[in-house]
Amino acid sequence: MPIITVDGVPIACTDTGAPAARPDAATVVFGHGLLFGGWMFRAQLEALQRDYRCVTLDWRGQGDTPPTAEGYDMDTLTADAVGVIRALEVGPVHWVGLSMGGFVGQRLAARHGELLRSLTLLDTSARAEDPTKIGEYHRLALALRWFGIRPIAGKVATHLFGPSFRASDTGKAVVREWSRRLAGIDRAGTRNAVHGVTERGAVEDELPAITVPTQIIVGDDDAATPLPQARHIASLIPHAQLHIIPACGHSSSLEQPEAVTELLRGFLASVESSTPTREPRTT
């Protein structure tokens, strides 16, 4: 996987490049959720890369990005995302962030709006972590650090995937793949990533400053960041669109890939159609 170095930190990315027939196509950047990697958007990349340049990045200590001694807080990860966008010289971009990627996306849009064309937030929250959940998340992170994912995979999966998906054959296969992938990640880095999420600050006060077109998508069965969290974000970002996907949990891009892809396709097309034609890039 290609590596982009941001302030001395290697960040693993994937980049489909611009479509052959559309060399000046806009770029869509995907930020994944906790305990995943850019791979969780594979269905969306497959569908959208014919019309857009598609980029994923893995957060510190997750996916193919190696762990660091520090820097797992959302502000530092936002700086990592800014560094990747600038290094690739692809801004302004369409940002698509799920859960943890949404925490970063909100900060990007509020603080670095010039780098974004649009914002899509999936299964995320503008608030600090629910204090009633922090203890359990920390215990699971500690168990993961010492014993790996296998003994606790079933418990963790209830937070990340909806009940309908977990009960389906497709869902069972995806959960097995997720567990296998997570088993290969540095355990200490994963624990630090969990703490970066549970200890994040709220960003509610910054959301009214977001001016880029925004859509918010949430699974109706999302237990980690449930529907009221999505409604709260939609109430704070001017003109934001809210979409609810039935029979879907926290990992909507994997659980309902077609629904997420179609929402993305329609939203991106509407933003592009209302954006003035860009001048060709020069090198």
PDB file of C-alpha atoms in Angstrom:
ATOM      1  CA  MET A   1       0.000   0.000   0.000  1.00  0.00           C
ATOM      2  CA  PRO A   2       1.406   3.464  -0.887  1.00  0.00           C
ATOM      3  CA  ILE A   3       2.703   5.521   2.017  1.00  0.00           C
ATOM      4  CA  ILE A   4       2.430   9.298   2.349  1.00  0.00           C
ATOM      5  CA  THR A   5       4.593  10.864   5.038  1.00  0.00           C
ATOM      6  CA  VAL A   6       2.913  13.678   6.974  1.00  0.00           C
ATOM      7  CA  ASP A   7       5.156  15.532   9.436  1.00  0.00           C
ATOM      8  CA  GLY A   8       7.357  12.453   9.677  1.00  0.00           C
ATOM      9  CA  VAL A   9       4.465  10.037  10.174  1.00  0.00           C
ATOM     10  CA  PRO A  10       3.829   7.382   7.481  1.00  0.00           C
ATOM     11  CA  ILE A  11       0.148   7.195   6.487  1.00  0.00           C
ATOM     12  CA  ALA A  12      -1.000   4.253   4.364  1.00  0.00           C
ATOM     13  CA  CYS A  13      -3.309   5.180   1.493  1.00  0.00           C
ATOM     14  CA  THR A  14      -4.897   3.734  -1.601  1.00  0.00           C
ATOM     15  CA  ASP A  15      -5.455   5.842  -4.703  1.00  0.00           C
ATOM     16  CA  THR A  16      -7.374   4.725  -7.777  1.00  0.00           C
ATOM     17  CA  GLY A  17      -6.064   7.681  -9.779  1.00  0.00           C
ATOM     18  CA  ALA A  18      -8.276   9.741 -12.038  1.00  0.00           C
ATOM     19  CA  PRO A  19     -10.565   7.809 -14.411  1.00  0.00           C
ATOM     20  CA  ALA A  20      -9.012   7.446 -17.833  1.00  0.00           C
ATOM     21  CA  ALA A  21     -11.920   9.227 -19.493  1.00  0.00           C
ATOM     22  CA  ARG A  22     -12.082  11.963 -16.838  1.00  0.00           C
ATOM     23  CA  PRO A  23      -8.548  13.159 -16.006  1.00  0.00           C
ATOM     24  CA  ASP A  24      -9.898  16.180 -14.118  1.00  0.00           C
ATOM     25  CA  ALA A  25     -12.495  14.263 -12.120  1.00  0.00           C
ATOM     26  CA  ALA A  26     -13.064  15.314  -8.536  1.00  0.00           C
ATOM     27  CA  THR A  27     -11.493  13.262  -5.740  1.00  0.00           C
ATOM     28  CA  VAL A  28     -13.413  11.408  -3.045  1.00  0.00           C
ATOM     29  CA  VAL A  29     -11.454  10.682   0.151  1.00  0.00           C
ATOM     30  CA  PHE A  30     -12.717   7.984   2.520  1.00  0.00           C
ATOM     31  CA  GLY A  31     -11.976   7.928   6.264  1.00  0.00           C
ATOM     32  CA  HIS A  32     -12.743   4.605   7.963  1.00  0.00           C
ATOM     33  CA  GLY A  33     -14.262   3.703  11.306  1.00  0.00           C
ATOM     34  CA  LEU A  34     -12.530   2.433  14.430  1.00  0.00           C
ATOM     35  CA  LEU A  35     -11.137  -1.132  14.153  1.00  0.00           C
ATOM     36  CA  PHE A  36     -11.318  -1.107  10.376  1.00  0.00           C
ATOM     37  CA  GLY A  37      -9.269   0.296   7.496  1.00  0.00           C
ATOM     38  CA  GLY A  38      -9.925   1.797   4.106  1.00  0.00           C
ATOM     39  CA  TRP A  39     -11.035  -1.662   2.937  1.00  0.00           C
ATOM     40  CA  MET A  40     -14.455  -1.085   4.502  1.00  0.00           C
ATOM     41  CA  PHE A  41     -15.292   1.173   1.523  1.00  0.00           C
ATOM     42  CA  ARG A  42     -14.368  -1.381  -1.144  1.00  0.00           C
ATOM     43  CA  ALA A  43     -17.872  -1.540  -2.614  1.00  0.00           C
ATOM     44  CA  GLN A  44     -18.053   2.236  -2.907  1.00  0.00           C
ATOM     45  CA  LEU A  45     -14.595   2.422  -4.501  1.00  0.00           C
ATOM     46  CA  GLU A  46     -15.515  -0.234  -7.023  1.00  0.00           C
ATOM     47  CA  ALA A  47     -18.637   1.656  -8.040  1.00  0.00           C
ATOM     48  CA  LEU A  48     -17.370   5.243  -7.943  1.00  0.00           C
ATOM     49  CA  GLN A  49     -13.879   4.979  -9.396  1.00  0.00           C
ATOM     50  CA  ARG A  50     -15.270   5.134 -12.919  1.00  0.00           C
ATOM     51  CA  ASP A  51     -16.362   8.720 -12.286  1.00  0.00           C
ATOM     52  CA  TYR A  52     -14.075   9.933  -9.483  1.00  0.00           C
ATOM     53  CA  ARG A  53     -10.556   9.583  -8.204  1.00  0.00           C
ATOM     54  CA  CYS A  54     -10.988   7.612  -4.982  1.00  0.00           C
ATOM     55  CA  VAL A  55      -8.539   7.741  -2.075  1.00  0.00           C
ATOM     56  CA  THR A  56      -8.592   5.939   1.270  1.00  0.00           C
ATOM     57  CA  LEU A  57      -6.318   6.497   4.243  1.00  0.00           C
ATOM     58  CA  ASP A  58      -5.744   4.346   7.306  1.00  0.00           C
ATOM     59  CA  TRP A  59      -5.578   6.026  10.693  1.00  0.00           C
ATOM     60  CA  ARG A  60      -2.553   5.598  12.942  1.00  0.00           C
ATOM     61  CA  GLY A  61      -2.211   2.064  14.286  1.00  0.00           C
ATOM     62  CA  GLN A  62      -4.991   0.736  12.067  1.00  0.00           C
ATOM     63  CA  GLY A  63      -5.157  -0.886   8.655  1.00  0.00           C
ATOM     64  CA  ASP A  64      -1.707  -0.624   7.088  1.00  0.00           C
ATOM     65  CA  THR A  65      -0.607   2.528   8.923  1.00  0.00           C
ATOM     66  CA  PRO A  66       1.936   1.635  11.612  1.00  0.00           C
ATOM     67  CA  PRO A  67       1.394   2.654  15.231  1.00  0.00           C
ATOM     68  CA  THR A  68       2.931   5.796  16.642  1.00  0.00           C
ATOM     69  CA  ALA A  69       3.927   6.667  20.193  1.00  0.00           C
ATOM     70  CA  GLU A  70       1.215   9.339  20.329  1.00  0.00           C
ATOM     71  CA  GLY A  71      -1.125  11.320  18.098  1.00  0.00           C
ATOM     72  CA  TYR A  72      -4.324   9.260  18.203  1.00  0.00           C
ATOM     73  CA  ASP A  73      -6.519  12.208  19.202  1.00  0.00           C
ATOM     74  CA  MET A  74      -8.997  13.523  16.651  1.00  0.00           C
ATOM     75  CA  ASP A  75      -7.212  16.852  16.177  1.00  0.00           C
ATOM     76  CA  THR A  76      -3.945  15.120  15.218  1.00  0.00           C
ATOM     77  CA  LEU A  77      -5.774  12.737  12.888  1.00  0.00           C
ATOM     78  CA  THR A  78      -7.430  15.746  11.282  1.00  0.00           C
ATOM     79  CA  ALA A  79      -3.976  17.197  10.673  1.00  0.00           C
ATOM     80  CA  ASP A  80      -2.952  13.854   9.136  1.00  0.00           C
ATOM     81  CA  ALA A  81      -5.919  14.051   6.757  1.00  0.00           C
ATOM     82  CA  VAL A  82      -5.071  17.625   5.810  1.00  0.00           C
ATOM     83  CA  GLY A  83      -1.492  16.526   5.124  1.00  0.00           C
ATOM     84  CA  VAL A  84      -2.597  13.677   2.858  1.00  0.00           C
ATOM     85  CA  ILE A  85      -4.968  15.897   0.842  1.00  0.00           C
ATOM     86  CA  ARG A  86      -2.265  18.517   0.384  1.00  0.00           C
ATOM     87  CA  ALA A  87       0.429  15.988  -0.449  1.00  0.00           C
ATOM     88  CA  LEU A  88      -1.742  14.486  -3.184  1.00  0.00           C
ATOM     89  CA  GLU A  89      -2.695  17.977  -4.421  1.00  0.00           C
ATOM     90  CA  VAL A  90      -6.287  16.877  -4.907  1.00  0.00           C
ATOM     91  CA  GLY A  91      -8.244  19.465  -2.911  1.00  0.00           C
ATOM     92  CA  PRO A  92     -10.945  20.443  -2.664  1.00  0.00           C
ATOM     93  CA  VAL A  93     -12.252  16.897  -2.167  1.00  0.00           C
ATOM     94  CA  HIS A  94     -15.467  15.124  -1.296  1.00  0.00           C
ATOM     95  CA  TRP A  95     -14.922  13.711   2.198  1.00  0.00           C
ATOM     96  CA  VAL A  96     -16.710  10.500   3.191  1.00  0.00           C
ATOM     97  CA  GLY A  97     -16.166   9.538   6.818  1.00  0.00           C
ATOM     98  CA  LEU A  98     -17.690   6.704   8.822  1.00  0.00           C
ATOM     99  CA  SER A  99     -17.728   6.893  12.624  1.00  0.00           C
ATOM    100  CA  MET A 100     -14.098   7.806  13.427  1.00  0.00           C
ATOM    101  CA  GLY A 101     -13.755   9.094   9.867  1.00  0.00           C
ATOM    102  CA  GLY A 102     -16.803  11.237  10.568  1.00  0.00           C
ATOM    103  CA  PHE A 103     -15.235  12.681  13.720  1.00  0.00           C
ATOM    104  CA  VAL A 104     -12.356  13.800  11.518  1.00  0.00           C
ATOM    105  CA  GLY A 105     -14.645  14.923   8.698  1.00  0.00           C
ATOM    106  CA  GLN A 106     -16.557  17.310  10.929  1.00  0.00           C
ATOM    107  CA  ARG A 107     -13.333  18.913  12.091  1.00  0.00           C
ATOM    108  CA  LEU A 108     -12.039  19.138   8.536  1.00  0.00           C
ATOM    109  CA  ALA A 109     -15.182  20.824   7.279  1.00  0.00           C
ATOM    110  CA  ALA A 110     -15.367  23.289  10.164  1.00  0.00           C
ATOM    111  CA  ARG A 111     -11.659  24.202  10.230  1.00  0.00           C
ATOM    112  CA  HIS A 112     -10.430  23.556   6.695  1.00  0.00           C
ATOM    113  CA  GLY A 113     -13.471  24.124   4.556  1.00  0.00           C
ATOM    114  CA  GLU A 114     -11.327  25.256   1.638  1.00  0.00           C
ATOM    115  CA  LEU A 115     -10.102  21.662   1.273  1.00  0.00           C
ATOM    116  CA  LEU A 116     -13.605  20.183   0.856  1.00  0.00           C
ATOM    117  CA  ARG A 117     -16.212  20.163  -1.899  1.00  0.00           C
ATOM    118  CA  SER A 118     -18.705  18.217   0.187  1.00  0.00           C
ATOM    119  CA  LEU A 119     -19.049  16.214   3.390  1.00  0.00           C
ATOM    120  CA  THR A 120     -20.703  12.825   3.894  1.00  0.00           C
ATOM    121  CA  LEU A 121     -20.952  11.584   7.473  1.00  0.00           C
ATOM    122  CA  LEU A 122     -21.900   7.959   8.117  1.00  0.00           C
ATOM    123  CA  ASP A 123     -22.796   6.546  11.526  1.00  0.00           C
ATOM    124  CA  THR A 124     -21.016   9.180  13.584  1.00  0.00           C
ATOM    125  CA  SER A 125     -21.460  11.734  16.349  1.00  0.00           C
ATOM    126  CA  ALA A 126     -20.580  15.344  17.148  1.00  0.00           C
ATOM    127  CA  ARG A 127     -20.626  14.704  20.874  1.00  0.00           C
ATOM    128  CA  ALA A 128     -17.979  13.322  23.190  1.00  0.00           C
ATOM    129  CA  GLU A 129     -18.250   9.584  23.858  1.00  0.00           C
ATOM    130  CA  ASP A 130     -21.220   8.473  25.938  1.00  0.00           C
ATOM    131  CA  PRO A 131     -19.737   8.151  29.441  1.00  0.00           C
ATOM    132  CA  THR A 132     -21.851   5.043  30.120  1.00  0.00           C
ATOM    133  CA  LYS A 133     -20.009   3.225  27.311  1.00  0.00           C
ATOM    134  CA  ILE A 134     -16.422   4.285  28.008  1.00  0.00           C
ATOM    135  CA  GLY A 135     -15.741   1.717  30.719  1.00  0.00           C
ATOM    136  CA  GLU A 136     -16.833  -1.196  28.536  1.00  0.00           C
ATOM    137  CA  TYR A 137     -14.873   0.091  25.535  1.00  0.00           C
ATOM    138  CA  HIS A 138     -11.732   0.437  27.656  1.00  0.00           C
ATOM    139  CA  ARG A 139     -12.117  -3.079  29.055  1.00  0.00           C
ATOM    140  CA  LEU A 140     -12.536  -4.470  25.553  1.00  0.00           C
ATOM    141  CA  ALA A 141      -9.504  -2.487  24.371  1.00  0.00           C
ATOM    142  CA  LEU A 142      -7.428  -3.867  27.241  1.00  0.00           C
ATOM    143  CA  ALA A 143      -8.543  -7.409  26.475  1.00  0.00           C
ATOM    144  CA  LEU A 144      -7.692  -6.851  22.831  1.00  0.00           C
ATOM    145  CA  ARG A 145      -4.257  -5.570  23.823  1.00  0.00           C
ATOM    146  CA  TRP A 146      -3.445  -8.649  25.903  1.00  0.00           C
ATOM    147  CA  PHE A 147      -5.357 -11.504  24.309  1.00  0.00           C
ATOM    148  CA  GLY A 148      -6.113 -10.423  20.741  1.00  0.00           C
ATOM    149  CA  ILE A 149      -9.491 -10.178  19.046  1.00  0.00           C
ATOM    150  CA  ARG A 150     -10.502 -13.859  19.025  1.00  0.00           C
ATOM    151  CA  PRO A 151     -11.855 -14.134  22.619  1.00  0.00           C
ATOM    152  CA  ILE A 152     -13.886 -10.924  22.326  1.00  0.00           C
ATOM    153  CA  ALA A 153     -14.794 -10.802  18.637  1.00  0.00           C
ATOM    154  CA  GLY A 154     -18.425 -11.679  19.260  1.00  0.00           C
ATOM    155  CA  LYS A 155     -18.848  -8.944  21.851  1.00  0.00           C
ATOM    156  CA  VAL A 156     -17.098  -6.271  19.800  1.00  0.00           C
ATOM    157  CA  ALA A 157     -19.100  -7.230  16.710  1.00  0.00           C
ATOM    158  CA  THR A 158     -22.362  -6.353  18.481  1.00  0.00           C
ATOM    159  CA  HIS A 159     -21.169  -2.744  18.626  1.00  0.00           C
ATOM    160  CA  LEU A 160     -19.967  -2.597  15.033  1.00  0.00           C
ATOM    161  CA  PHE A 161     -22.618  -4.569  13.098  1.00  0.00           C
ATOM    162  CA  GLY A 162     -26.397  -4.662  13.248  1.00  0.00           C
ATOM    163  CA  PRO A 163     -28.301  -7.791  14.345  1.00  0.00           C
ATOM    164  CA  SER A 164     -29.824  -8.503  10.915  1.00  0.00           C
ATOM    165  CA  PHE A 165     -26.419  -8.360   9.280  1.00  0.00           C
ATOM    166  CA  ARG A 166     -24.725 -10.540  11.886  1.00  0.00           C
ATOM    167  CA  ALA A 167     -27.408 -13.184  11.417  1.00  0.00           C
ATOM    168  CA  SER A 168     -27.040 -13.326   7.627  1.00  0.00           C
ATOM    169  CA  ASP A 169     -24.585 -15.502   5.733  1.00  0.00           C
ATOM    170  CA  THR A 170     -23.036 -12.429   4.150  1.00  0.00           C
ATOM    171  CA  GLY A 171     -22.712 -10.764   7.526  1.00  0.00           C
ATOM    172  CA  LYS A 172     -21.105 -13.801   9.122  1.00  0.00           C
ATOM    173  CA  ALA A 173     -18.511 -13.891   6.344  1.00  0.00           C
ATOM    174  CA  VAL A 174     -17.750 -10.175   6.712  1.00  0.00           C
ATOM    175  CA  VAL A 175     -17.445 -10.467  10.493  1.00  0.00           C
ATOM    176  CA  ARG A 176     -14.972 -13.341  10.045  1.00  0.00           C
ATOM    177  CA  GLU A 177     -12.974 -11.266   7.577  1.00  0.00           C
ATOM    178  CA  TRP A 178     -13.022  -8.243   9.898  1.00  0.00           C
ATOM    179  CA  SER A 179     -11.801 -10.391  12.796  1.00  0.00           C
ATOM    180  CA  ARG A 180      -9.041 -11.909  10.675  1.00  0.00           C
ATOM    181  CA  ARG A 181      -7.861  -8.512   9.478  1.00  0.00           C
ATOM    182  CA  LEU A 182      -7.930  -7.066  12.988  1.00  0.00           C
ATOM    183  CA  ALA A 183      -5.874  -9.980  14.298  1.00  0.00           C
ATOM    184  CA  GLY A 184      -3.002  -8.839  12.097  1.00  0.00           C
ATOM    185  CA  ILE A 185      -2.897  -5.290  13.487  1.00  0.00           C
ATOM    186  CA  ASP A 186      -0.521  -4.113  16.222  1.00  0.00           C
ATOM    187  CA  ARG A 187      -2.447  -4.557  19.471  1.00  0.00           C
ATOM    188  CA  ALA A 188      -0.960  -1.607  21.316  1.00  0.00           C
ATOM    189  CA  GLY A 189      -1.718   0.702  18.407  1.00  0.00           C
ATOM    190  CA  THR A 190      -5.296  -0.570  18.272  1.00  0.00           C
ATOM    191  CA  ARG A 191      -5.775   0.083  21.984  1.00  0.00           C
ATOM    192  CA  ASN A 192      -4.435   3.602  21.541  1.00  0.00           C
ATOM    193  CA  ALA A 193      -6.861   4.150  18.665  1.00  0.00           C
ATOM    194  CA  VAL A 194      -9.764   3.084  20.881  1.00  0.00           C
ATOM    195  CA  HIS A 195      -8.694   5.557  23.546  1.00  0.00           C
ATOM    196  CA  GLY A 196      -8.404   8.280  20.909  1.00  0.00           C
ATOM    197  CA  VAL A 197     -12.082   7.749  20.147  1.00  0.00           C
ATOM    198  CA  THR A 198     -13.346   7.398  23.716  1.00  0.00           C
ATOM    199  CA  GLU A 199     -11.431  10.463  24.891  1.00  0.00           C
ATOM    200  CA  ARG A 200     -12.393  12.735  21.992  1.00  0.00           C
ATOM    201  CA  GLY A 201     -13.867  16.149  22.655  1.00  0.00           C
ATOM    202  CA  ALA A 202     -17.216  17.336  21.382  1.00  0.00           C
ATOM    203  CA  VAL A 203     -17.292  19.344  18.178  1.00  0.00           C
ATOM    204  CA  GLU A 204     -20.897  20.550  18.307  1.00  0.00           C
ATOM    205  CA  ASP A 205     -20.030  24.242  18.674  1.00  0.00           C
ATOM    206  CA  GLU A 206     -18.080  24.187  15.400  1.00  0.00           C
ATOM    207  CA  LEU A 207     -20.725  22.605  13.175  1.00  0.00           C
ATOM    208  CA  PRO A 208     -22.737  25.746  12.342  1.00  0.00           C
ATOM    209  CA  ALA A 209     -19.589  27.068  10.599  1.00  0.00           C
ATOM    210  CA  ILE A 210     -19.690  24.249   8.032  1.00  0.00           C
ATOM    211  CA  THR A 211     -20.688  25.647   4.640  1.00  0.00           C
ATOM    212  CA  VAL A 212     -20.015  22.761   2.234  1.00  0.00           C
ATOM    213  CA  PRO A 213     -22.942  20.573   1.107  1.00  0.00           C
ATOM    214  CA  THR A 214     -23.435  17.860   3.713  1.00  0.00           C
ATOM    215  CA  GLN A 215     -25.311  14.603   3.889  1.00  0.00           C
ATOM    216  CA  ILE A 216     -25.636  12.436   6.973  1.00  0.00           C
ATOM    217  CA  ILE A 217     -26.330   8.704   6.739  1.00  0.00           C
ATOM    218  CA  VAL A 218     -27.131   6.414   9.655  1.00  0.00           C
ATOM    219  CA  GLY A 219     -28.188   2.807  10.036  1.00  0.00           C
ATOM    220  CA  ASP A 220     -31.514   2.420  11.771  1.00  0.00           C
ATOM    221  CA  ASP A 221     -29.966  -0.258  14.019  1.00  0.00           C
ATOM    222  CA  ASP A 222     -26.745   1.616  14.792  1.00  0.00           C
ATOM    223  CA  ALA A 223     -26.043   0.958  18.472  1.00  0.00           C
ATOM    224  CA  ALA A 224     -22.684   2.759  18.707  1.00  0.00           C
ATOM    225  CA  THR A 225     -23.824   6.155  17.353  1.00  0.00           C
ATOM    226  CA  PRO A 226     -27.597   5.811  17.121  1.00  0.00           C
ATOM    227  CA  LEU A 227     -30.114   7.840  15.136  1.00  0.00           C
ATOM    228  CA  PRO A 228     -30.468  10.691  17.687  1.00  0.00           C
ATOM    229  CA  GLN A 229     -26.769  11.448  17.193  1.00  0.00           C
ATOM    230  CA  ALA A 230     -27.299  11.790  13.441  1.00  0.00           C
ATOM    231  CA  ARG A 231     -30.368  13.995  13.948  1.00  0.00           C
ATOM    232  CA  HIS A 232     -28.318  16.175  16.287  1.00  0.00           C
ATOM    233  CA  ILE A 233     -25.615  16.718  13.650  1.00  0.00           C
ATOM    234  CA  ALA A 234     -28.237  17.444  10.995  1.00  0.00           C
ATOM    235  CA  SER A 235     -29.785  20.096  13.229  1.00  0.00           C
ATOM    236  CA  LEU A 236     -26.465  21.925  13.569  1.00  0.00           C
ATOM    237  CA  ILE A 237     -25.055  21.894  10.008  1.00  0.00           C
ATOM    238  CA  PRO A 238     -26.917  24.330   7.748  1.00  0.00           C
ATOM    239  CA  HIS A 239     -28.971  22.610   5.014  1.00  0.00           C
ATOM    240  CA  ALA A 240     -27.667  19.133   5.870  1.00  0.00           C
ATOM    241  CA  GLN A 241     -29.538  16.133   4.426  1.00  0.00           C
ATOM    242  CA  LEU A 242     -30.305  13.154   6.665  1.00  0.00           C
ATOM    243  CA  HIS A 243     -30.832   9.604   5.364  1.00  0.00           C
ATOM    244  CA  ILE A 244     -31.752   6.565   7.474  1.00  0.00           C
ATOM    245  CA  ILE A 245     -30.958   3.064   6.162  1.00  0.00           C
ATOM    246  CA  PRO A 246     -33.254   0.295   7.454  1.00  0.00           C
ATOM    247  CA  ALA A 247     -31.876  -3.019   8.760  1.00  0.00           C
ATOM    248  CA  CYS A 248     -28.410  -1.528   9.106  1.00  0.00           C
ATOM    249  CA  GLY A 249     -26.041  -1.162  12.033  1.00  0.00           C
ATOM    250  CA  HIS A 250     -22.928   0.923  12.645  1.00  0.00           C
ATOM    251  CA  SER A 251     -20.862  -0.236   9.652  1.00  0.00           C
ATOM    252  CA  SER A 252     -23.229   0.863   6.893  1.00  0.00           C
ATOM    253  CA  SER A 253     -20.715   0.802   4.033  1.00  0.00           C
ATOM    254  CA  LEU A 254     -20.312  -2.966   4.576  1.00  0.00           C
ATOM    255  CA  GLU A 255     -23.780  -3.850   5.785  1.00  0.00           C
ATOM    256  CA  GLN A 256     -25.790  -2.040   3.112  1.00  0.00           C
ATOM    257  CA  PRO A 257     -23.204  -1.262   0.418  1.00  0.00           C
ATOM    258  CA  GLU A 258     -25.692  -0.716  -2.405  1.00  0.00           C
ATOM    259  CA  ALA A 259     -27.777   1.739  -0.387  1.00  0.00           C
ATOM    260  CA  VAL A 260     -24.730   3.711   0.720  1.00  0.00           C
ATOM    261  CA  THR A 261     -23.292   3.738  -2.799  1.00  0.00           C
ATOM    262  CA  GLU A 262     -26.506   5.022  -4.336  1.00  0.00           C
ATOM    263  CA  LEU A 263     -26.821   7.781  -1.746  1.00  0.00           C
ATOM    264  CA  LEU A 264     -23.224   8.762  -2.413  1.00  0.00           C
ATOM    265  CA  ARG A 265     -23.620   8.638  -6.167  1.00  0.00           C
ATOM    266  CA  GLY A 266     -26.674  10.884  -6.158  1.00  0.00           C
ATOM    267  CA  PHE A 267     -25.240  13.337  -3.648  1.00  0.00           C
ATOM    268  CA  LEU A 268     -21.866  13.679  -5.358  1.00  0.00           C
ATOM    269  CA  ALA A 269     -23.520  14.174  -8.737  1.00  0.00           C
ATOM    270  CA  SER A 270     -25.744  16.916  -7.345  1.00  0.00           C
ATOM    271  CA  VAL A 271     -22.762  18.710  -5.805  1.00  0.00           C
ATOM    272  CA  GLU A 272     -20.712  18.403  -8.984  1.00  0.00           C
ATOM    273  CA  SER A 273     -23.556  19.693 -11.138  1.00  0.00           C
ATOM    274  CA  SER A 274     -23.816  22.814  -9.000  1.00  0.00           C
ATOM    275  CA  THR A 275     -20.038  23.426  -8.878  1.00  0.00           C
ATOM    276  CA  PRO A 276     -18.453  25.695 -11.494  1.00  0.00           C
ATOM    277  CA  THR A 277     -16.284  23.878 -14.036  1.00  0.00           C
ATOM    278  CA  ARG A 278     -12.745  23.596 -12.719  1.00  0.00           C
ATOM    279  CA  GLU A 279      -9.718  24.724 -14.630  1.00  0.00           C
ATOM    280  CA  PRO A 280      -7.482  21.838 -15.770  1.00  0.00           C
ATOM    281  CA  ARG A 281      -4.729  21.000 -13.313  1.00  0.00           C
ATOM    282  CA  THR A 282      -1.219  22.060 -14.213  1.00  0.00           C
ATOM    283  CA  THR A 283       1.921  20.232 -13.223  1.00  0.00           C
TER     284      THR A 283
END
